[in-house]
Amino acid sequence: MVRLLSLVLAAVFLNPSYFGSLHWRLIGPFRGGRALAVTGVPGEPNHFYFGAVDGGVWESDDTGRTWRPIFDAQDIGSIGAIAVSPSNPRIIYVGSGEADMRSDIAYGDGMYKSTDGGRSWSHLGLADTKQIGAIVVDPRDPDIAYVAALGHPYGPNAERGVFKTIDGGRSWNKILYKDADTGATALAMEPGDPNVVYAALWQTRRPPWNVYPPSNGPGSGLYKSVDGGRTWTKLTQGLPANVGRIGLSISPAAPRRVYANVDSSAGLGGIYRSDDAGATWTHENSEQRIWQRGWYFSGITADPHDPDVVYVMDTSVYRSSNGGKSFDAILGDPTGDDFHTLWVDPTDSKRMILGSDQGVVVSVNDAKTWSSWYNQPTAQFYHVATDNAFPYSAYGAQQDSGADMQAVWSKYGTLSQQDFRPLDVGGENGYLAPDPKHPGLVYGSAGGAGGPGATKEVPATGWEQNVDPVIAYPSTLWRNTWTAPLSFSPADRKSLYMGHQNVFRSRNGGDSWQIVSPDLSRANEGTPANLDAATLADTNNVRRHGVVYAIAPSPIIANLVWAGTDDGYIWVSRNATESAPAVRWQNVTPPQLTSWSKVGIIEASHFDGSTAYAAVDRHRLDDYAPYIYRTADGGTTWTPIVNGIPNGSFVNAVREDTKQRGLLYACTERGVYVSFDDGANWQPLQLNLPVTSIRDIAIHGNDLVLATHGRSFWVMDDVASLRQMTAARAAGGDYLFVPAVAYRIHEGNQEGTPLPLDEPQVDNPPSGLYIDYYLPRDASTPVSIEILSSEGRVVRRWSSAEPAKSVDPKSVDFTTHWIEQHPVPETSAGAHRFVWDFHQTDSKGPLLPPGSYTVRLSVDGKTYDRAARVLRDPRIAATDTDLVAQYELAERLIALRSEIAVSRAKARTIGNSSRLSPARDQALRRDVIGEEPSDNPDDSMGAYSHDFTSFLFLENQLDYLENAVESADAAPTPDMRLGYAKLDLIYRQTLARFHAIAAIGR
C-alpha cells in the first residue's frame, strides 16, 4: 500500500515547553492484566519481578505486597520474557513482545538488559524479532544467554528462532532456525550442564480476520543441543507427528527428566515426559482440562527438589505429585482465571510467583495462599466511554477480566479499590455505551461467541437484560469480531447502533432492532500476501469474513452515520429519519485502502457534517505504519494526515476535540499524539504517560480520558490551555490562559481512618480553579497571581517571593506525607499550573461563593487579566444565593474572631504590665483573657471547661461555628445565625468587662 504525504499548508508544531503544565493522571483500576514473564531472585526471599504484556517491567521487594514500575523510561511496554542471572542477580535480561498469539498481541523491539537491578536499561538488539517467548541464562556466566524469538505474528521474517549471546548481548548468533514462518517459544537448560539446551519451535500466524486460535504449521517441533547450540537434533520418539506450541521444564532434582506440555490434536495433546534426556517420550496425561487451548496455555514447571512434582498452567493451576500422571487443581475459579507461567525458587520450593491473565501473585507457603493481583494497574482496555454524571465515570472492557466503571474522582480523596466497580455489560472485549437520556443505565457489546451480543445493566442494582440485536433474526449466520461496535447517536440521543456484517439500530432501548444496512464488508476480500498456507487454510468455516468494525453517528446531524469495516471499506448514510427509516448507504472508501485495511475508528466532526476522520490499522497485514485519513467533502475525497507519527506507531483511534476545531488526538500502539492543524502535523502528547498501546480517547468536557491496553485508564485534567496553545504561540511572550469553568467542590476525605499508604491508590485531582500560564524565559522579577472579586477586590494573592513557612517534620506527630503543601507561582521558563482552592486570604480562609472572578498574573513589570467563572457543585440542593449567605456569615465570623484576637492581645499586654492588683489581674486572666488548659499527655480529650465568657472561649467557639457554617455547601441554619448573635453579645459583654478592669487599673 502506498502512503501518500500530507499536504502541509500552515504547519503548527509547538515547542513541548508549552505542555509543561499538563500531565496524565492514573485513575485505575488496580486489577492486574495479563503477565507472561515472572521471576524471583534466589537468595532474596522478598524480591520478585514481572513483565506485563503491555505494561512494562515491575519489581517488588515485599513479596508482592506492592509493585513499582522500573521500565517506564524505555520505548516499549510489551514484555514477553524476563530472566535474572543466577550468578549475578543484579543482571536482568528482558525480552520485549509477548508471544501468546492473542488477537490483541502487542509487539516488542528486541532484547534489553540491566546490570544494576533494574535502575537502568540498555537495548541489546534483535529489534525485528517482535515477539520473544523465553530467555535462559547460563548459571555460571551472566554473559551467556539464549533467547527464543517467535518473530512477526502476522507475516514472515528472518529474525526469529533461537539466538545466543556470549558477550552479554553485545552481539547475537542465530543458532536454531527453521524458516521465515517458524519461530521459537520455549527453552530449557539442563541443570548441571548448560551446554544441553532444549528448544520448542512453533509455526503460527494470525490472519487479518477474526478467528480465535491462530494456525499451527508443519514447522513446529522440539529440538535439543548438547554443544551449546552449535548443532541441534529434532526430538520425535513418542511425540505426536503434528504439534503446535510446546512448553518445557526440567527439575534440578532429576536433570535427565524433561517435561513437555504439547499442543496437538484431540487425544494426542497433553503432558509428555522423557526420563532419558529427550531420547524417548511417554504420554503421561491427555486430560483436556490440562492442555486445552494449547496455543494460549503451555506453561509447565517442575519442582526443583522433587522431580515427581510438576505444575501445569491453564484455566486453573494444576499440580501433579506423581510425575504428571494425574493432576489436582490448586488455584482457579469457574470463570477461568487463565494462568500462564510459574517460577519456583530453586532454593525453596515453597516460594513461587505466578503469572496469569489477572496479573501476578506470589506465594511463600507452597501455594496455600497468594498475594493480591488487585495492586497492579496493568489493565488492558479496548475503548473508553464516559457518562454524564458529576463527577463522571469512565467505562471500558478489560481484556480477560471484564468491564469496569471507573470513577475519575473519589469522595474518599484517593481513588482505590473502594471506587472499583466491575460490570457485566461489555464483558472483556466490547464497547460500553452509557445511556445519554437515562442516567445509571449502561449498554455493552460483546464479541466472539457463547454470550449475548448486547446487554444493558443498571450498575446501582445489578439489574441486566440481554438485548442482542440478532434475537429477532435467528436464521442468519452473523459474523462477529472480538470488539463489536456499539454507539448512541449524540445528535438524537436515542438511536443505538451495533454492528455485525450489517448495521443494526434500536430506538427503544434495545427492545427491538432493525437492520439498517446491507452487508457492508467486501464480497471479494482477496488473499492477503502475508499469510502462509497453514493460516490461509483457517477460514473459520465461512467464505466471507469481514464485519462492521466502526460506527460513528454524527454529533450534529441525526440522520448522518459513518461506518467502517475491518476488511477496508468506509460507508456513509444520510437519510435515516423517523419518517424514512430506510437508510441509503454510499461506499466512500479512499482508493488507497486495500483489502483488510482495518477501519478501527471513524470520528464524525463536531463542527461540520461533511468532515470525518478515519484511523486505519494494517498491522494485521504485517504493516506497522500509521494511517489516518480526513475528508472535508462527505467522503468524496480523503487526505492522509500522519506527518509526525513515526513508523511502528500504527493508529488505533483518532478523535476530534469537542470545543476547538482543528485540535485532534491520535491513539497509537506506542503513545498518544496531538495535532493543532487538523491533522496536517502531529507531535507527542506522551508527557509522563508510560509507553503502551493507547486504544481510545474520550473528550469529556475539559478532560481527556485514555484507554490503554496495558496500563489501565488515565486522565488529563483540564485541557483548556491545550485548546489555546496556538493562540499563546501566536501572541508570543508571557501568556495567561483563559481558565476553564471550575466547580466548587470539597476535597474528598477518607471518612475515618485513611487507607494505609501502601494500599494501591492515587490522589484525586486538586479541587479548585486551574490557572495555567506560560513564560518564554525565566522571570527576572517575582511572579504573582491574584484573584479579584467581581467588584475588583483582591481576595487571594500568591507571590514567588513569599513562600509559606515550611513545617518542621519533627514538630508534627505524623509522617511528612500528611503535611499540607503551600506552593507558590513558578518563575522558570515553560508552562505552569497553579490551583486556587476557592479559599479567601489563605487555605484556611472562608470559601468564596460561586460567581465571576478575575485572575491576574504579574511578571516582569506586566500584568495579564483573564475572566474566570466558578459554579456550584451541581449535586447540591443549595442555590448561589444560599452560598453567598454562607460566605457572608463566614466573613462576619472571621471578622469577629479577628477583633477578639486584637482585644485579647491588648488584654494580655495590660495583664503583663503589673498595673493591676492581684485580684483584678486574676479576674482579667480568668474571665477576660481566658486560661489555656493544663497540658496532660495522658488525656487527649481534655477536661471540661466552665469558661463561657473569655476571649479564648469566644475564639474557640467562633472557630467551631465557622467550621460548622462551612461544613456543607448550604445556607446557614437558623441555629448558626443564632449562635453567631449569642457569641457577638457575649463578646460585647466581655469587652465591657475588660474595659472596666483596664480603667480601674490605670
Tab-separated table of N, CA, C and O in Angstrom, residues 428-526:
chain	number	residue	atom	x	y	z
A	428	GLU	N	-15.267	-8.751	28.449
A	428	GLU	CA	-13.833	-8.468	28.439
A	428	GLU	C	-13.384	-7.793	27.159
A	428	GLU	O	-12.195	-7.488	27.017
A	429	ASN	N	-14.314	-7.535	26.235
A	429	ASN	CA	-13.827	-7.131	24.915
A	429	ASN	C	-14.702	-6.136	24.174
A	429	ASN	O	-14.353	-5.741	23.061
A	430	GLY	N	-15.828	-5.737	24.714
A	430	GLY	CA	-16.771	-4.962	23.922
A	430	GLY	C	-16.667	-3.465	24.122
A	430	GLY	O	-15.793	-2.933	24.800
A	431	TYR	N	-17.591	-2.772	23.467
A	431	TYR	CA	-17.826	-1.351	23.705
A	431	TYR	C	-18.803	-1.206	24.866
A	431	TYR	O	-19.672	-2.056	25.073
A	432	LEU	N	-18.705	-0.096	25.598
A	432	LEU	CA	-19.720	0.269	26.576
A	432	LEU	C	-20.296	1.622	26.194
A	432	LEU	O	-19.567	2.505	25.730
A	433	ALA	N	-21.605	1.765	26.375
A	433	ALA	CA	-22.289	2.982	25.968
A	433	ALA	C	-23.275	3.399	27.055
A	433	ALA	O	-24.391	2.862	27.125
A	434	PRO	N	-22.893	4.327	27.933
A	434	PRO	CA	-23.858	4.856	28.903
A	434	PRO	C	-25.017	5.534	28.171
A	434	PRO	O	-24.809	6.264	27.201
A	435	ASP	N	-26.211	5.293	28.644
A	435	ASP	CA	-27.394	5.856	28.001
A	435	ASP	C	-27.430	7.366	28.246
A	435	ASP	O	-27.480	7.807	29.404
A	436	PRO	N	-27.412	8.190	27.197
A	436	PRO	CA	-27.368	9.644	27.406
A	436	PRO	C	-28.671	10.219	27.939
A	436	PRO	O	-28.670	11.323	28.482
A	437	LYS	N	-29.779	9.484	27.809
A	437	LYS	CA	-31.069	10.003	28.263
A	437	LYS	C	-31.516	9.395	29.587
A	437	LYS	O	-32.449	9.898	30.202
A	438	HIS	N	-30.863	8.323	30.003
A	438	HIS	CA	-31.279	7.639	31.224
A	438	HIS	C	-30.046	7.395	32.096
A	438	HIS	O	-29.399	6.346	31.990
A	439	PRO	N	-29.691	8.349	32.934
A	439	PRO	CA	-28.516	8.180	33.795
A	439	PRO	C	-28.628	6.903	34.626
A	439	PRO	O	-29.700	6.540	35.112
A	440	GLY	N	-27.494	6.225	34.770
A	440	GLY	CA	-27.483	4.991	35.548
A	440	GLY	C	-27.771	3.751	34.754
A	440	GLY	O	-27.816	2.657	35.326
A	441	LEU	N	-27.947	3.876	33.439
A	441	LEU	CA	-28.192	2.725	32.573
A	441	LEU	C	-27.055	2.647	31.558
A	441	LEU	O	-26.704	3.653	30.932
A	442	VAL	N	-26.476	1.454	31.421
A	442	VAL	CA	-25.316	1.268	30.556
A	442	VAL	C	-25.569	0.089	29.622
A	442	VAL	O	-26.079	-0.952	30.055
A	443	TYR	N	-25.177	0.267	28.360
A	443	TYR	CA	-25.249	-0.800	27.365
A	443	TYR	C	-23.841	-1.282	27.053
A	443	TYR	O	-22.869	-0.521	27.147
A	444	GLY	N	-23.750	-2.549	26.671
A	444	GLY	CA	-22.451	-3.085	26.303
A	444	GLY	C	-22.572	-4.140	25.233
A	444	GLY	O	-23.572	-4.864	25.152
A	445	SER	N	-21.558	-4.199	24.371
A	445	SER	CA	-21.473	-5.251	23.360
A	445	SER	C	-20.454	-6.275	23.810
A	445	SER	O	-19.605	-6.004	24.651
A	446	ALA	N	-20.528	-7.452	23.228
A	446	ALA	CA	-19.536	-8.491	23.494
A	446	ALA	C	-19.333	-9.271	22.209
A	446	ALA	O	-20.300	-9.732	21.597
A	447	GLY	N	-18.097	-9.400	21.780
A	447	GLY	CA	-17.799	-10.112	20.544
A	447	GLY	C	-17.618	-11.590	20.777
A	447	GLY	O	-17.808	-12.112	21.876
A	448	GLY	N	-17.220	-12.293	19.738
A	448	GLY	CA	-16.997	-13.717	19.836
A	448	GLY	C	-18.294	-14.472	19.885
A	448	GLY	O	-19.327	-14.047	19.383
A	449	ALA	N	-18.267	-15.644	20.500
A	449	ALA	CA	-19.452	-16.492	20.572
A	449	ALA	C	-19.656	-16.935	22.017
A	449	ALA	O	-18.792	-16.802	22.869
A	450	GLY	N	-20.853	-17.464	22.294
A	450	GLY	CA	-21.119	-18.028	23.603
A	450	GLY	C	-21.773	-17.075	24.573
A	450	GLY	O	-22.043	-17.437	25.712
A	451	GLY	N	-22.060	-15.853	24.172
A	451	GLY	CA	-22.692	-14.901	25.070
A	451	GLY	C	-23.528	-13.922	24.293
A	451	GLY	O	-23.452	-13.842	23.064
A	452	PRO	N	-24.364	-13.140	24.982
A	452	PRO	CA	-25.202	-12.162	24.287
A	452	PRO	C	-24.359	-11.106	23.596
A	452	PRO	O	-23.339	-10.659	24.118
A	453	GLY	N	-24.803	-10.689	22.406
A	453	GLY	CA	-24.084	-9.670	21.661
A	453	GLY	C	-24.249	-8.291	22.255
A	453	GLY	O	-23.404	-7.428	22.061
A	454	ALA	N	-25.365	-8.061	22.961
A	454	ALA	CA	-25.586	-6.765	23.607
A	454	ALA	C	-26.413	-6.983	24.859
A	454	ALA	O	-27.327	-7.803	24.892
A	455	THR	N	-26.058	-6.237	25.902
A	455	THR	CA	-26.802	-6.275	27.144
A	455	THR	C	-26.926	-4.858	27.677
A	455	THR	O	-26.208	-3.947	27.258
A	456	LYS	N	-27.844	-4.672	28.590
A	456	LYS	CA	-27.937	-3.407	29.301
A	456	LYS	C	-28.021	-3.700	30.783
A	456	LYS	O	-28.548	-4.732	31.205
A	457	GLU	N	-27.475	-2.774	31.583
A	457	GLU	CA	-27.343	-3.009	33.013
A	457	GLU	C	-27.546	-1.710	33.773
A	457	GLU	O	-27.168	-0.632	33.299
A	458	VAL	N	-28.128	-1.833	34.948
A	458	VAL	CA	-28.192	-0.736	35.911
A	458	VAL	C	-27.149	-1.034	36.976
A	458	VAL	O	-27.375	-1.886	37.843
A	459	PRO	N	-25.993	-0.405	36.915
A	459	PRO	CA	-24.927	-0.760	37.856
A	459	PRO	C	-25.311	-0.621	39.316
A	459	PRO	O	-24.817	-1.372	40.164
A	460	ALA	N	-26.188	0.324	39.633
A	460	ALA	CA	-26.535	0.549	41.033
A	460	ALA	C	-27.242	-0.646	41.648
A	460	ALA	O	-27.144	-0.879	42.859
A	461	THR	N	-27.973	-1.407	40.832
A	461	THR	CA	-28.735	-2.537	41.364
A	461	THR	C	-28.255	-3.882	40.851
A	461	THR	O	-28.571	-4.920	41.432
A	462	GLY	N	-27.509	-3.875	39.742
A	462	GLY	CA	-27.095	-5.127	39.122
A	462	GLY	C	-28.116	-5.693	38.153
A	462	GLY	O	-27.878	-6.747	37.554
A	463	TRP	N	-29.247	-5.013	37.986
A	463	TRP	CA	-30.245	-5.488	37.007
A	463	TRP	C	-29.649	-5.438	35.610
A	463	TRP	O	-29.001	-4.462	35.231
A	464	GLU	N	-29.834	-6.506	34.839
A	464	GLU	CA	-29.343	-6.513	33.471
A	464	GLU	C	-30.239	-7.377	32.594
A	464	GLU	O	-30.946	-8.263	33.074
A	465	GLN	N	-30.173	-7.063	31.292
A	465	GLN	CA	-31.046	-7.756	30.335
A	465	GLN	C	-30.306	-7.953	29.022
A	465	GLN	O	-29.587	-7.065	28.549
A	466	ASN	N	-30.497	-9.126	28.452
A	466	ASN	CA	-29.955	-9.428	27.130
A	466	ASN	C	-30.820	-8.732	26.082
A	466	ASN	O	-32.018	-8.983	25.983
A	467	VAL	N	-30.207	-7.851	25.295
A	467	VAL	CA	-30.926	-7.163	24.220
A	467	VAL	C	-30.169	-7.353	22.898
A	467	VAL	O	-29.985	-6.423	22.123
A	468	ASP	N	-29.723	-8.559	22.670
A	468	ASP	CA	-28.946	-8.878	21.474
A	468	ASP	C	-29.752	-8.568	20.219
A	468	ASP	O	-30.895	-9.007	20.084
A	469	PRO	N	-29.186	-7.815	19.275
A	469	PRO	CA	-29.922	-7.496	18.046
A	469	PRO	C	-30.317	-8.705	17.214
A	469	PRO	O	-31.290	-8.644	16.450
A	470	VAL	N	-29.618	-9.822	17.343
A	470	VAL	CA	-29.881	-10.961	16.452
A	470	VAL	C	-30.989	-11.857	16.981
A	470	VAL	O	-31.342	-12.841	16.320
A	471	ILE	N	-31.559	-11.542	18.142
A	471	ILE	CA	-32.622	-12.387	18.690
A	471	ILE	C	-33.769	-12.527	17.712
A	471	ILE	O	-34.353	-13.606	17.547
A	472	ALA	N	-34.105	-11.442	17.032
A	472	ALA	CA	-35.231	-11.479	16.079
A	472	ALA	C	-34.816	-11.959	14.692
A	472	ALA	O	-35.646	-12.000	13.787
A	473	TYR	N	-33.535	-12.310	14.527
A	473	TYR	CA	-33.040	-12.748	13.209
A	473	TYR	C	-32.241	-14.031	13.387
A	473	TYR	O	-31.036	-14.083	13.160
A	474	PRO	N	-32.942	-15.119	13.785
A	474	PRO	CA	-32.219	-16.336	14.158
A	474	PRO	C	-31.700	-17.151	12.975
A	474	PRO	O	-30.894	-18.052	13.183
A	475	SER	N	-32.136	-16.871	11.767
A	475	SER	CA	-31.807	-17.739	10.641
A	475	SER	C	-30.643	-17.240	9.809
A	475	SER	O	-30.441	-17.691	8.680
A	476	THR	N	-29.898	-16.301	10.344
A	476	THR	CA	-28.763	-15.740	9.608
A	476	THR	C	-27.468	-16.069	10.351
A	476	THR	O	-27.433	-16.053	11.583
A	477	LEU	N	-26.422	-16.371	9.598
A	477	LEU	CA	-25.106	-16.549	10.180
A	477	LEU	C	-24.498	-15.174	10.401
A	477	LEU	O	-24.069	-14.511	9.458
A	478	TRP	N	-24.490	-14.755	11.663
A	478	TRP	CA	-23.970	-13.427	11.979
A	478	TRP	C	-22.494	-13.520	12.311
A	478	TRP	O	-22.088	-14.202	13.238
A	479	ARG	N	-21.693	-12.827	11.531
A	479	ARG	CA	-20.254	-12.833	11.764
A	479	ARG	C	-19.916	-11.854	12.883
A	479	ARG	O	-20.499	-10.770	12.989
A	480	ASN	N	-18.956	-12.240	13.684
A	480	ASN	CA	-18.584	-11.446	14.856
A	480	ASN	C	-17.150	-10.950	14.750
A	480	ASN	O	-16.345	-11.492	13.995
A	481	THR	N	-16.849	-9.959	15.525
A	481	THR	CA	-15.480	-9.548	15.766
A	481	THR	C	-15.273	-9.506	17.266
A	481	THR	O	-16.236	-9.491	18.042
A	482	TRP	N	-14.020	-9.479	17.679
A	482	TRP	CA	-13.735	-9.519	19.120
A	482	TRP	C	-14.245	-8.268	19.821
A	482	TRP	O	-14.657	-8.315	20.975
A	483	THR	N	-14.245	-7.141	19.137
A	483	THR	CA	-14.682	-5.884	19.735
A	483	THR	C	-15.789	-5.295	18.868
A	483	THR	O	-15.525	-4.540	17.935
A	484	ALA	N	-17.017	-5.657	19.162
A	484	ALA	CA	-18.152	-5.265	18.324
A	484	ALA	C	-18.558	-3.825	18.606
A	484	ALA	O	-18.739	-3.445	19.766
A	485	PRO	N	-18.735	-2.994	17.565
A	485	PRO	CA	-19.068	-1.587	17.781
A	485	PRO	C	-20.483	-1.400	18.319
A	485	PRO	O	-21.418	-2.099	17.929
A	486	LEU	N	-20.616	-0.433	19.227
A	486	LEU	CA	-21.905	-0.095	19.833
A	486	LEU	C	-21.865	1.386	20.149
A	486	LEU	O	-20.943	1.853	20.825
A	487	SER	N	-22.853	2.148	19.658
A	487	SER	CA	-22.768	3.593	19.834
A	487	SER	C	-24.146	4.230	19.794
A	487	SER	O	-24.972	3.898	18.934
A	488	PHE	N	-24.374	5.172	20.734
A	488	PHE	CA	-25.546	6.023	20.673
A	488	PHE	C	-25.293	7.182	19.712
A	488	PHE	O	-24.162	7.647	19.567
A	489	SER	N	-26.345	7.655	19.096
A	489	SER	CA	-26.252	8.875	18.310
A	489	SER	C	-26.211	10.067	19.257
A	489	SER	O	-27.150	10.281	20.029
A	490	PRO	N	-25.147	10.869	19.217
A	490	PRO	CA	-25.117	12.056	20.086
A	490	PRO	C	-26.128	13.112	19.663
A	490	PRO	O	-26.487	13.981	20.456
A	491	ALA	N	-26.582	13.038	18.407
A	491	ALA	CA	-27.480	14.071	17.901
A	491	ALA	C	-28.920	13.845	18.357
A	491	ALA	O	-29.611	14.795	18.739
A	492	ASP	N	-29.417	12.589	18.290
A	492	ASP	CA	-30.801	12.388	18.742
A	492	ASP	C	-30.892	11.669	20.092
A	492	ASP	O	-31.954	11.609	20.695
A	493	ARG	N	-29.764	11.097	20.558
A	493	ARG	CA	-29.618	10.551	21.908
A	493	ARG	C	-30.520	9.374	22.221
A	493	ARG	O	-30.589	8.946	23.366
A	494	LYS	N	-31.204	8.839	21.219
A	494	LYS	CA	-31.996	7.639	21.489
A	494	LYS	C	-31.711	6.518	20.502
A	494	LYS	O	-32.054	5.370	20.766
A	495	SER	N	-31.082	6.830	19.382
A	495	SER	CA	-30.746	5.793	18.408
A	495	SER	C	-29.464	5.103	18.841
A	495	SER	O	-28.425	5.744	19.042
A	496	LEU	N	-29.560	3.786	18.991
A	496	LEU	CA	-28.424	2.962	19.393
A	496	LEU	C	-28.051	2.067	18.223
A	496	LEU	O	-28.912	1.372	17.663
A	497	TYR	N	-26.771	2.086	17.849
A	497	TYR	CA	-26.299	1.324	16.702
A	497	TYR	C	-25.345	0.233	17.156
A	497	TYR	O	-24.556	0.416	18.094
A	498	MET	N	-25.412	-0.911	16.445
A	498	MET	CA	-24.482	-2.007	16.698
A	498	MET	C	-24.196	-2.698	15.373
A	498	MET	O	-25.007	-2.625	14.431
A	499	GLY	N	-23.040	-3.370	15.287
A	499	GLY	CA	-22.662	-3.964	14.022
A	499	GLY	C	-22.281	-5.423	14.111
A	499	GLY	O	-21.684	-5.884	15.089
A	500	HIS	N	-22.670	-6.172	13.070
A	500	HIS	CA	-22.081	-7.462	12.710
A	500	HIS	C	-21.524	-7.229	11.304
A	500	HIS	O	-20.686	-6.368	11.120
A	501	GLN	N	-22.002	-7.981	10.304
A	501	GLN	CA	-21.678	-7.598	8.932
A	501	GLN	C	-22.639	-6.513	8.436
A	501	GLN	O	-22.365	-5.842	7.449
A	502	ASN	N	-23.754	-6.355	9.131
A	502	ASN	CA	-24.724	-5.298	8.884
A	502	ASN	C	-24.762	-4.354	10.077
A	502	ASN	O	-24.295	-4.687	11.168
A	503	VAL	N	-25.350	-3.200	9.883
A	503	VAL	CA	-25.568	-2.259	10.971
A	503	VAL	C	-26.991	-2.433	11.482
A	503	VAL	O	-27.948	-2.481	10.693
A	504	PHE	N	-27.144	-2.526	12.797
A	504	PHE	CA	-28.442	-2.594	13.461
A	504	PHE	C	-28.703	-1.265	14.162
A	504	PHE	O	-27.774	-0.589	14.604
A	505	ARG	N	-30.006	-0.939	14.291
A	505	ARG	CA	-30.384	0.267	15.017
A	505	ARG	C	-31.587	-0.014	15.899
A	505	ARG	O	-32.548	-0.674	15.475
A	506	SER	N	-31.536	0.477	17.137
A	506	SER	CA	-32.688	0.416	18.030
A	506	SER	C	-33.008	1.822	18.502
A	506	SER	O	-32.096	2.605	18.810
A	507	ARG	N	-34.306	2.135	18.570
A	507	ARG	CA	-34.733	3.434	19.093
A	507	ARG	C	-35.591	3.299	20.340
A	507	ARG	O	-36.241	4.252	20.753
A	508	ASN	N	-35.559	2.099	20.930
A	508	ASN	CA	-36.368	1.887	22.137
A	508	ASN	C	-35.586	1.075	23.178
A	508	ASN	O	-36.123	0.190	23.824
A	509	GLY	N	-34.325	1.418	23.308
A	509	GLY	CA	-33.523	0.804	24.360
A	509	GLY	C	-33.197	-0.649	24.148
A	509	GLY	O	-32.957	-1.369	25.123
A	510	GLY	N	-33.169	-1.087	22.893
A	510	GLY	CA	-32.810	-2.459	22.599
A	510	GLY	C	-33.964	-3.428	22.634
A	510	GLY	O	-33.773	-4.635	22.411
A	511	ASP	N	-35.186	-2.931	22.889
A	511	ASP	CA	-36.337	-3.837	22.882
A	511	ASP	C	-36.568	-4.417	21.496
A	511	ASP	O	-36.995	-5.570	21.350
A	512	SER	N	-36.313	-3.635	20.477
A	512	SER	CA	-36.409	-4.121	19.098
A	512	SER	C	-35.327	-3.444	18.272
A	512	SER	O	-34.919	-2.319	18.557
A	513	TRP	N	-34.873	-4.165	17.256
A	513	TRP	CA	-33.788	-3.691	16.399
A	513	TRP	C	-34.195	-3.840	14.946
A	513	TRP	O	-34.929	-4.774	14.583
A	514	GLN	N	-33.695	-2.922	14.120
A	514	GLN	CA	-33.879	-3.025	12.670
A	514	GLN	C	-32.501	-3.123	12.019
A	514	GLN	O	-31.543	-2.488	12.475
A	515	ILE	N	-32.452	-3.929	10.974
A	515	ILE	CA	-31.244	-3.964	10.156
A	515	ILE	C	-31.325	-2.775	9.206
A	515	ILE	O	-32.254	-2.676	8.407
A	516	VAL	N	-30.367	-1.871	9.292
A	516	VAL	CA	-30.451	-0.623	8.533
A	516	VAL	C	-29.342	-0.504	7.491
A	516	VAL	O	-29.108	0.582	6.960
A	517	SER	N	-28.667	-1.606	7.215
A	517	SER	CA	-27.662	-1.571	6.153
A	517	SER	C	-27.569	-2.936	5.493
A	517	SER	O	-27.935	-3.948	6.105
A	518	PRO	N	-27.063	-2.989	4.287
A	518	PRO	CA	-26.698	-4.281	3.719
A	518	PRO	C	-25.417	-4.782	4.371
A	518	PRO	O	-24.853	-4.120	5.256
A	519	ASP	N	-24.966	-5.940	3.939
A	519	ASP	CA	-23.653	-6.413	4.343
A	519	ASP	C	-22.629	-5.423	3.800
A	519	ASP	O	-22.484	-5.240	2.595
A	520	LEU	N	-21.919	-4.741	4.702
A	520	LEU	CA	-21.007	-3.673	4.287
A	520	LEU	C	-19.589	-4.154	4.030
A	520	LEU	O	-18.724	-3.359	3.653
A	521	SER	N	-19.336	-5.441	4.225
A	521	SER	CA	-17.985	-5.953	4.024
A	521	SER	C	-17.734	-6.215	2.541
A	521	SER	O	-18.633	-6.176	1.708
A	522	ARG	N	-16.493	-6.508	2.219
A	522	ARG	CA	-16.107	-6.791	0.835
A	522	ARG	C	-16.620	-8.169	0.418
A	522	ARG	O	-16.378	-9.165	1.116
A	523	ALA	N	-17.270	-8.213	-0.727
A	523	ALA	CA	-17.693	-9.502	-1.271
A	523	ALA	C	-16.488	-10.300	-1.746
A	523	ALA	O	-16.458	-11.529	-1.651
A	524	ASN	N	-15.496	-9.602	-2.247
A	524	ASN	CA	-14.256	-10.242	-2.678
A	524	ASN	C	-13.134	-9.674	-1.832
A	524	ASN	O	-12.563	-8.638	-2.147
A	525	GLU	N	-12.829	-10.358	-0.749
A	525	GLU	CA	-11.878	-9.826	0.208
A	525	GLU	C	-10.430	-10.084	-0.179
A	525	GLU	O	-9.515	-9.510	0.406
A	526	GLY	N	-10.191	-10.969	-1.134
A	526	GLY	CA	-8.833	-11.226	-1.597
A	526	GLY	C	-8.048	-12.118	-0.656
A	526	GLY	O	-8.522	-12.521	0.414
